[in-house]
Short mmCIF file of C-alpha atoms and ligand atoms in Angstrom, two decimals:
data_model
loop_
_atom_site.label_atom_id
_atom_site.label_comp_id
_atom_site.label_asym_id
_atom_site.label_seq_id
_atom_site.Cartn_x
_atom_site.Cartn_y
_atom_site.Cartn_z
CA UNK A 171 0.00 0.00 0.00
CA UNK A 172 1.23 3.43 -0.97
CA UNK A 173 1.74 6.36 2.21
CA UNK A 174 -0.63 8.57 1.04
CA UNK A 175 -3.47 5.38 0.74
CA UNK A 176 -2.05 4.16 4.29
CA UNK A 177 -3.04 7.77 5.56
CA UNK A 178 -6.27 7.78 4.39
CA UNK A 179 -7.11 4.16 5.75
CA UNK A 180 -5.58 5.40 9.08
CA UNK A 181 -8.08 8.48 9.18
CA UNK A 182 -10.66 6.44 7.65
CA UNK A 183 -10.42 3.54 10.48
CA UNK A 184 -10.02 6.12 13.57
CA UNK A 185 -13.23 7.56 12.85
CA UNK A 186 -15.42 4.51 11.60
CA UNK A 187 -13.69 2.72 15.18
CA UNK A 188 -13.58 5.87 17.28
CA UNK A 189 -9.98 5.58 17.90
CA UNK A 190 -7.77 8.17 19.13
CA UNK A 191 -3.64 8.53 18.19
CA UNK A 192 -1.77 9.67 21.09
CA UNK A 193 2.16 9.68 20.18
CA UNK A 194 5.30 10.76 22.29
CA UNK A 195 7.76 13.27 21.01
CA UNK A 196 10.41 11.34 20.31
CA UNK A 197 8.43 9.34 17.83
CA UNK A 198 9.90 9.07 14.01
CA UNK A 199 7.70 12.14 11.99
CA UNK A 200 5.29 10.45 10.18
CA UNK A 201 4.26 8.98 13.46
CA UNK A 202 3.87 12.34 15.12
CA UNK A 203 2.31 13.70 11.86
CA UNK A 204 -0.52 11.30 11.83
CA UNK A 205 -1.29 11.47 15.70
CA UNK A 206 -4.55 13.88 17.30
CA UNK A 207 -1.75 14.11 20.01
CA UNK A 208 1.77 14.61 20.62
CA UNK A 209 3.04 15.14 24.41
CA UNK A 210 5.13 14.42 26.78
CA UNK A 211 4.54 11.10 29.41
CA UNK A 212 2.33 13.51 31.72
CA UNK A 213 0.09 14.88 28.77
CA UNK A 214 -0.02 11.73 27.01
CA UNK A 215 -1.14 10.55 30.67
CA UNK A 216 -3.73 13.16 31.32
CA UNK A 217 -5.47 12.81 27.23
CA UNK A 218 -5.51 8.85 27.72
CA UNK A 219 -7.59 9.61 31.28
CA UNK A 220 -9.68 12.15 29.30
CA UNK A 221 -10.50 10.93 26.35
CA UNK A 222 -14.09 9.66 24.68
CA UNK A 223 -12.51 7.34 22.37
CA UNK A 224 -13.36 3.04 22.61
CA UNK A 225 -10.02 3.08 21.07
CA UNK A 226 -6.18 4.58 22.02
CA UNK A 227 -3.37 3.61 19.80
CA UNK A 228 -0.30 4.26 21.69
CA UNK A 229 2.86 5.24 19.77
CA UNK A 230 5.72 5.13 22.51
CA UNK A 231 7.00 2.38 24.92
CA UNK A 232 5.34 -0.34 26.85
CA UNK A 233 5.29 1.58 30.25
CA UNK A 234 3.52 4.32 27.99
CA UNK A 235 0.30 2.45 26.77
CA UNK A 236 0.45 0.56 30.05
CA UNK A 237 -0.14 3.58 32.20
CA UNK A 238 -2.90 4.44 29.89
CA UNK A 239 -4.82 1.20 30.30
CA UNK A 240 -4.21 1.59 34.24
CA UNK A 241 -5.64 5.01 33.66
CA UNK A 242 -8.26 4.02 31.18
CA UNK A 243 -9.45 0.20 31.83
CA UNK A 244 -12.42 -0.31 29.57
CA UNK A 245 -10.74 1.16 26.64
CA UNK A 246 -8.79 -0.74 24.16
CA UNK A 247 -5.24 0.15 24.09
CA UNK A 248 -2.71 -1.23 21.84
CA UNK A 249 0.89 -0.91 21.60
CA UNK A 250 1.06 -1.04 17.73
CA UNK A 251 4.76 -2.90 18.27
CA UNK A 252 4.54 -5.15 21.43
CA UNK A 253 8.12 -5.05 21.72
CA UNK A 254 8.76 -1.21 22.26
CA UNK A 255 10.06 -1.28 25.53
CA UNK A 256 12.01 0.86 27.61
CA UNK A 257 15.37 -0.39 29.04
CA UNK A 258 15.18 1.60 31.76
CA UNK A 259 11.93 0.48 33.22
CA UNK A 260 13.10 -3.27 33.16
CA UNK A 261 16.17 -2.21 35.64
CA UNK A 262 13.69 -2.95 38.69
CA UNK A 263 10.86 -5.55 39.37
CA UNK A 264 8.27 -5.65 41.81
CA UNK A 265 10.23 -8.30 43.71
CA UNK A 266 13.40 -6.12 43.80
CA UNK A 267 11.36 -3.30 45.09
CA UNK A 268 9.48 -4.89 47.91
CA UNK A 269 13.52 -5.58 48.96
CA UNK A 270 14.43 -2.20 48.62
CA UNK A 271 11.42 -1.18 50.99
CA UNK A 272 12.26 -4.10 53.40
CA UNK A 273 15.90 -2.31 53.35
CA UNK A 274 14.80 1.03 53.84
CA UNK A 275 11.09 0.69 56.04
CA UNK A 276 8.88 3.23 56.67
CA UNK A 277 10.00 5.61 53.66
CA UNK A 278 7.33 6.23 50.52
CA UNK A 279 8.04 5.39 47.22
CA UNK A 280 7.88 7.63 44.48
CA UNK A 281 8.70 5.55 41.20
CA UNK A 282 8.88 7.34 38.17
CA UNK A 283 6.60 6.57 35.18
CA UNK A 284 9.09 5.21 33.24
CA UNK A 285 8.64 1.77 35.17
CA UNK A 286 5.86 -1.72 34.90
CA UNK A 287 2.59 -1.67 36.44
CA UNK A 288 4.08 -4.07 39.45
CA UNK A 289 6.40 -1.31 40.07
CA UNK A 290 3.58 1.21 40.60
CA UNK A 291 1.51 -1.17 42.52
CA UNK A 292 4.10 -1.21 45.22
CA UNK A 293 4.65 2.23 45.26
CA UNK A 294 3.08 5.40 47.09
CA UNK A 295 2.78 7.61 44.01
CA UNK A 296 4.21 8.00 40.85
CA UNK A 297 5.98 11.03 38.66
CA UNK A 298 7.03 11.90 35.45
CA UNK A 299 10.31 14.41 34.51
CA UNK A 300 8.01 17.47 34.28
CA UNK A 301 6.28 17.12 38.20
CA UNK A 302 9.22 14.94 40.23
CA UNK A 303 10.08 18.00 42.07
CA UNK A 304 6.77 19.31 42.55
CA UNK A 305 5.48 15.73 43.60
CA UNK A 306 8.50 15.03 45.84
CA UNK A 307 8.36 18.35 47.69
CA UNK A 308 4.30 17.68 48.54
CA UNK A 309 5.42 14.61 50.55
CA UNK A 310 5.60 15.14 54.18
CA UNK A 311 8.52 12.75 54.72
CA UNK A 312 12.16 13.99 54.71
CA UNK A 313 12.93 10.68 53.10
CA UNK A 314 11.95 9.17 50.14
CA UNK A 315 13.21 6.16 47.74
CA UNK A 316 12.76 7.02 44.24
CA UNK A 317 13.07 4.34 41.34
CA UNK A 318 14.33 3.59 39.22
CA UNK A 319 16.10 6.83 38.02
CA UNK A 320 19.06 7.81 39.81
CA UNK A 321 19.35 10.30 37.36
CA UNK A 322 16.59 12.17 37.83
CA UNK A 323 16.82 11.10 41.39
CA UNK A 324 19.57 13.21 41.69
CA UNK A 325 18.33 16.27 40.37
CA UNK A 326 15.53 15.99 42.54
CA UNK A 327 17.77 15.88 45.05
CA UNK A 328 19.74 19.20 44.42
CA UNK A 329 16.35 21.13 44.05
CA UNK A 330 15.24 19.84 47.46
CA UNK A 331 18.20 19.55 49.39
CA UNK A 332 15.80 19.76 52.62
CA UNK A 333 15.24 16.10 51.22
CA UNK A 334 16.77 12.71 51.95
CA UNK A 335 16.54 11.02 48.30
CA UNK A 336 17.25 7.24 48.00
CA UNK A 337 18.19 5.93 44.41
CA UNK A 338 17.50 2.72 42.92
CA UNK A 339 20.43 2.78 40.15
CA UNK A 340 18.61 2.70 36.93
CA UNK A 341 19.32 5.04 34.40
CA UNK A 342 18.07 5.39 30.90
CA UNK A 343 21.05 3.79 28.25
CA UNK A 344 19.98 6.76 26.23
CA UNK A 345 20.56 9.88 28.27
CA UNK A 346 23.16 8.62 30.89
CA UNK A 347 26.06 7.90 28.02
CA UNK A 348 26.01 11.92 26.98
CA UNK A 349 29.28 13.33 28.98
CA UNK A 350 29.81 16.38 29.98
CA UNK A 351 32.65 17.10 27.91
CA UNK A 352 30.55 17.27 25.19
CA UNK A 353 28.33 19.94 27.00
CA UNK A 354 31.57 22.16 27.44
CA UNK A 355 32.35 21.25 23.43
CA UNK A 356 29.32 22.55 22.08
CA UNK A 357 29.26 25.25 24.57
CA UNK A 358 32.53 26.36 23.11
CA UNK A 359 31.16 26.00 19.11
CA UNK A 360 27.65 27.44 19.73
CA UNK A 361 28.56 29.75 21.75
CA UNK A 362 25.11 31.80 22.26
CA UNK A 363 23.15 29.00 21.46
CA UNK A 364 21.12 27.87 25.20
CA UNK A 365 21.62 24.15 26.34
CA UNK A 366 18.49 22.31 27.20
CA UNK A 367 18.86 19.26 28.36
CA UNK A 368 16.58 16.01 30.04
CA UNK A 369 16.91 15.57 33.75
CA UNK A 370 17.63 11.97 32.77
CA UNK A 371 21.18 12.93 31.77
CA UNK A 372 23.62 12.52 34.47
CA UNK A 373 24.64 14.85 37.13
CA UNK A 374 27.26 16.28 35.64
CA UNK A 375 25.95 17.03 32.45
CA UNK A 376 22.36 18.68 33.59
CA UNK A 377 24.45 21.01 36.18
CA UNK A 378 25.56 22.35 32.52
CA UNK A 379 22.53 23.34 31.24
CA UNK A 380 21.22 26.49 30.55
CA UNK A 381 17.74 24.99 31.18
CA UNK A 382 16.36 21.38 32.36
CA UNK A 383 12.79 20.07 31.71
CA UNK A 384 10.56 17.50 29.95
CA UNK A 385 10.48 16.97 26.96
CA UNK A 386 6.98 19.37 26.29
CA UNK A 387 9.01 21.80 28.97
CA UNK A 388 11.92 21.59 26.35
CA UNK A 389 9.32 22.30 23.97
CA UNK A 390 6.90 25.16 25.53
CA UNK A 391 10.18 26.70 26.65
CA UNK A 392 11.76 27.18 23.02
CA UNK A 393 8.14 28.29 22.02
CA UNK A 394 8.32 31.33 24.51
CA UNK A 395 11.94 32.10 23.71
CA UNK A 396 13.16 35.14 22.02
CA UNK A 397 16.86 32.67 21.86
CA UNK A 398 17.50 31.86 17.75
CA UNK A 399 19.53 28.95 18.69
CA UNK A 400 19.30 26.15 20.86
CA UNK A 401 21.09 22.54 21.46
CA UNK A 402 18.86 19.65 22.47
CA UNK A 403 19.90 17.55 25.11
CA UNK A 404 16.85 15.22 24.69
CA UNK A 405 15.73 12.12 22.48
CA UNK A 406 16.51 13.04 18.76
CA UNK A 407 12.59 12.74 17.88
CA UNK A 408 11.67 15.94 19.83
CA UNK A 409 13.71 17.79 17.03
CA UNK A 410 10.63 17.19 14.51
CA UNK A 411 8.42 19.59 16.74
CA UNK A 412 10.70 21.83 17.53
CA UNK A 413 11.55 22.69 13.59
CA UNK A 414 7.68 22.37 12.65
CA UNK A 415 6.71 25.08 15.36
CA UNK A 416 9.89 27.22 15.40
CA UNK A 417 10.63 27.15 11.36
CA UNK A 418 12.90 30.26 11.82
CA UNK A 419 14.85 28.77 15.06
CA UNK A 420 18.36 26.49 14.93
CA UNK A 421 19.26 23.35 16.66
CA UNK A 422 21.47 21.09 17.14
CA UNK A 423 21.70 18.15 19.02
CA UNK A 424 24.20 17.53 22.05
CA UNK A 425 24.58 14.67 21.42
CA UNK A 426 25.09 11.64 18.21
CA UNK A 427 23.63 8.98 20.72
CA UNK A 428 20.95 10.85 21.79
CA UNK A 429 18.71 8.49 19.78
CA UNK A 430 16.21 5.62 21.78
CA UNK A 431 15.75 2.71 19.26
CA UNK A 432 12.58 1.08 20.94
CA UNK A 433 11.09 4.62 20.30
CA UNK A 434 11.85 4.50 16.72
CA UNK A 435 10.47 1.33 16.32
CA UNK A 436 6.55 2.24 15.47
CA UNK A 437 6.14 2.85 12.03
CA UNK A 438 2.64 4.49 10.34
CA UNK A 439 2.48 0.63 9.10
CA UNK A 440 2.39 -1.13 12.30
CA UNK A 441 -0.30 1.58 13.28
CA UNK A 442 -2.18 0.64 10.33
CA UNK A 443 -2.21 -2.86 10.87
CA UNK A 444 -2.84 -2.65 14.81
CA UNK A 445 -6.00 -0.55 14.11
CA UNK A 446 -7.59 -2.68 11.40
CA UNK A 447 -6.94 -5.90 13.28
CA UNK A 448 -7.40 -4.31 17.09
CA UNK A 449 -4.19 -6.43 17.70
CA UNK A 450 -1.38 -6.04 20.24
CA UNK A 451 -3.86 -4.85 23.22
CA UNK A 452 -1.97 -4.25 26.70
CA UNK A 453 -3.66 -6.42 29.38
CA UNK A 454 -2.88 -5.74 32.94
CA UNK A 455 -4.07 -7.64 36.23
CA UNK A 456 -7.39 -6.10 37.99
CA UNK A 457 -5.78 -5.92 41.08
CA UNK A 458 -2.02 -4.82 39.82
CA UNK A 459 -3.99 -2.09 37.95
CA UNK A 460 -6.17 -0.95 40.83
CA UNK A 461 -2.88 -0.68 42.87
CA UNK A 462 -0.98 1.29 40.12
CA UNK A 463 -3.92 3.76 39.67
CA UNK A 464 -4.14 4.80 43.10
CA UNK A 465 -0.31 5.74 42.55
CA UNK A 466 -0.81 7.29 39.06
CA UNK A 467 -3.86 9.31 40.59
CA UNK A 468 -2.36 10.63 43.26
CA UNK A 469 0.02 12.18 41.07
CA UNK A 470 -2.72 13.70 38.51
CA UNK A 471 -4.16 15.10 41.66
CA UNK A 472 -1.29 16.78 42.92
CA UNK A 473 -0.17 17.99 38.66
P1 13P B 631 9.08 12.91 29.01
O1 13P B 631 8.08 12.70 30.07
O2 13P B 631 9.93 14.11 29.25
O3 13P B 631 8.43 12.97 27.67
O4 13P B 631 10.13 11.72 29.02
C1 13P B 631 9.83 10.40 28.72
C2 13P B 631 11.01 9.62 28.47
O5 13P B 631 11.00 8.44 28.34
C3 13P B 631 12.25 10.34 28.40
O6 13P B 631 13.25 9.51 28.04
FE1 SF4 B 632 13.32 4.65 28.12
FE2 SF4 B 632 15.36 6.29 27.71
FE3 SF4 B 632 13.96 5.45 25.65
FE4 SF4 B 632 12.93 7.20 27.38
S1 SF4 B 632 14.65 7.53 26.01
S2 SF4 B 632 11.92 5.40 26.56
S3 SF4 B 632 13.84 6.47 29.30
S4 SF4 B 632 15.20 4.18 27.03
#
């Protein structure tokens, strides 16, 4: 089948079905071209809570269309390739968290998004990169173990240094290989350009940064710049946006590696052939789900 036919089967399906697109921004462009919505893990969040559809199509990573099904559990949701997943999210199980608890009692559990629905069935409440600090700070305990991120652990830590922050040592394999000599090498080139980089980067490399958010931070905040250049210390994907709403703007990416291959997987293919066959549906135990909710609510309450 040719694109353009693909495309109109696409719109053609998600209307007969009542299916909604929801895509993150570090999809590939077509993806992101084709989707009602492109966001960042909280906004993808909040539109799979919100929406009317029977249907969501979920172009990101496991965790992603997982946390929409928790959030949404008599929709359909399907992953349109099953094996997206996010290496970062595997670095902890439910079984090595209830050992990290039985290590440290008595201290809540923030996990961040990026993690299985076991993971936020045994914690307290969950985050994403654009609320951690916000979410952290409302908790009345000085302590707090936070999975599996160290990363953005870390810079939780340094904005709330009144906190005691506990790290499971996950990181994501895309982020945490950027060094910070290649912060201080762009720096040099680009000179005026401003550095905006993921919280998932290490330590060393966000204390660099001119600015750190989310990915739709990274976004909104080039939006309301009056900056003509910027370097991207994100996913590679997020560039697409950036160019299509800032056509008169520059950037350049930090990074080569900054690219995340499970996110580059989906294809406007595989979402063709997930909607017309309904196939590759995320299923998630009742009472694992119930569990994760609570924590995923708590945190749409607070954001
Ligand atoms: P955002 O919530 O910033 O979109 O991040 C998701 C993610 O996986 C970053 O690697
Ligand atoms: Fe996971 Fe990193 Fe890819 Fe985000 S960029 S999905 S954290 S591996």
């Amino acid at each position: 089948m040719k694109m353009k036919e693909m495309i109109n089967e696409v719109n053609r399906l998600r209307k007969e079905k009542n299916a909604v697109i929801l895509a993150h921004n570090y999809q590939i462009p077509e993806v992101q071209d084709i989707a009602d919505y492109v966001g960042d893990s909280l906004g993808l969040s909040k539109k799979a809570s919100q929406t009317n559809a029977d249907i969501i199509i979920f172009c990101g990573v496991h965790f992603m269309a997982e946390s929409a099904k928790i959030l949404s559990p008599n929709k359909k949701v399907l992953l349109p390739v099953l094996d997206a997943g996010c290496p970062m999210a595997d670095m902890i199980d439910a079984e090595q968290l209830r050992f990290f608890k039985k290590e440290h009692p008595d201290i809540p559990v923030v996990c961040y998004v990026n993690s299985s629905a076991e993971v936020k069935a045994e914690s307290d409440i969950c985050c994403t990169s654009s609320n951690a600090v916000k979410i952290v700070k409302s908790l009345e305990s000085d302590k707090v173990l936070f999975v599996p991120d160290q990363n953005l652990g870390n810079y939780i830590s340094k904005q709330l240094p009144e906190k005691d922050i506990i790290c499971w040592e996950g990181f994501c394999i895309t982020h945490h290989r950027v060094r910070h000599e290649e912060v201080d090498m762009i720096r040099k080139h680009r000179g005026t350009a401003k550095i905006l980089i993921h919280p998932e980067a290490n330590s060393q490399v966000v204390e660099k940064a001119d600015f750190v958010g989310s990915t739709s931070q990274i976004i909104d905040y080039v939006n309301n710049s009056e900056e003509k250049e910027f370097v991207i210390g994100t996913e590679m994907g997020i560039l697409h946006t950036l160019r299509k709403q800032n056509p008169h703007k520059k950037f350049y990416l930090l990074s080569p590696g900054l690219v995340c291959y499970n996110m580059k997987k989906t294809g406007l293919e595989d979402i063709y052939r997930a909607l017309r066959d309904e196939k590759h549906e995320i299923e998630v135990d009742v009472e694992i789900m119930n569990l994760a909710r609570r924590s995923l609510e708590r945190m749409l309450n607070i954001s």
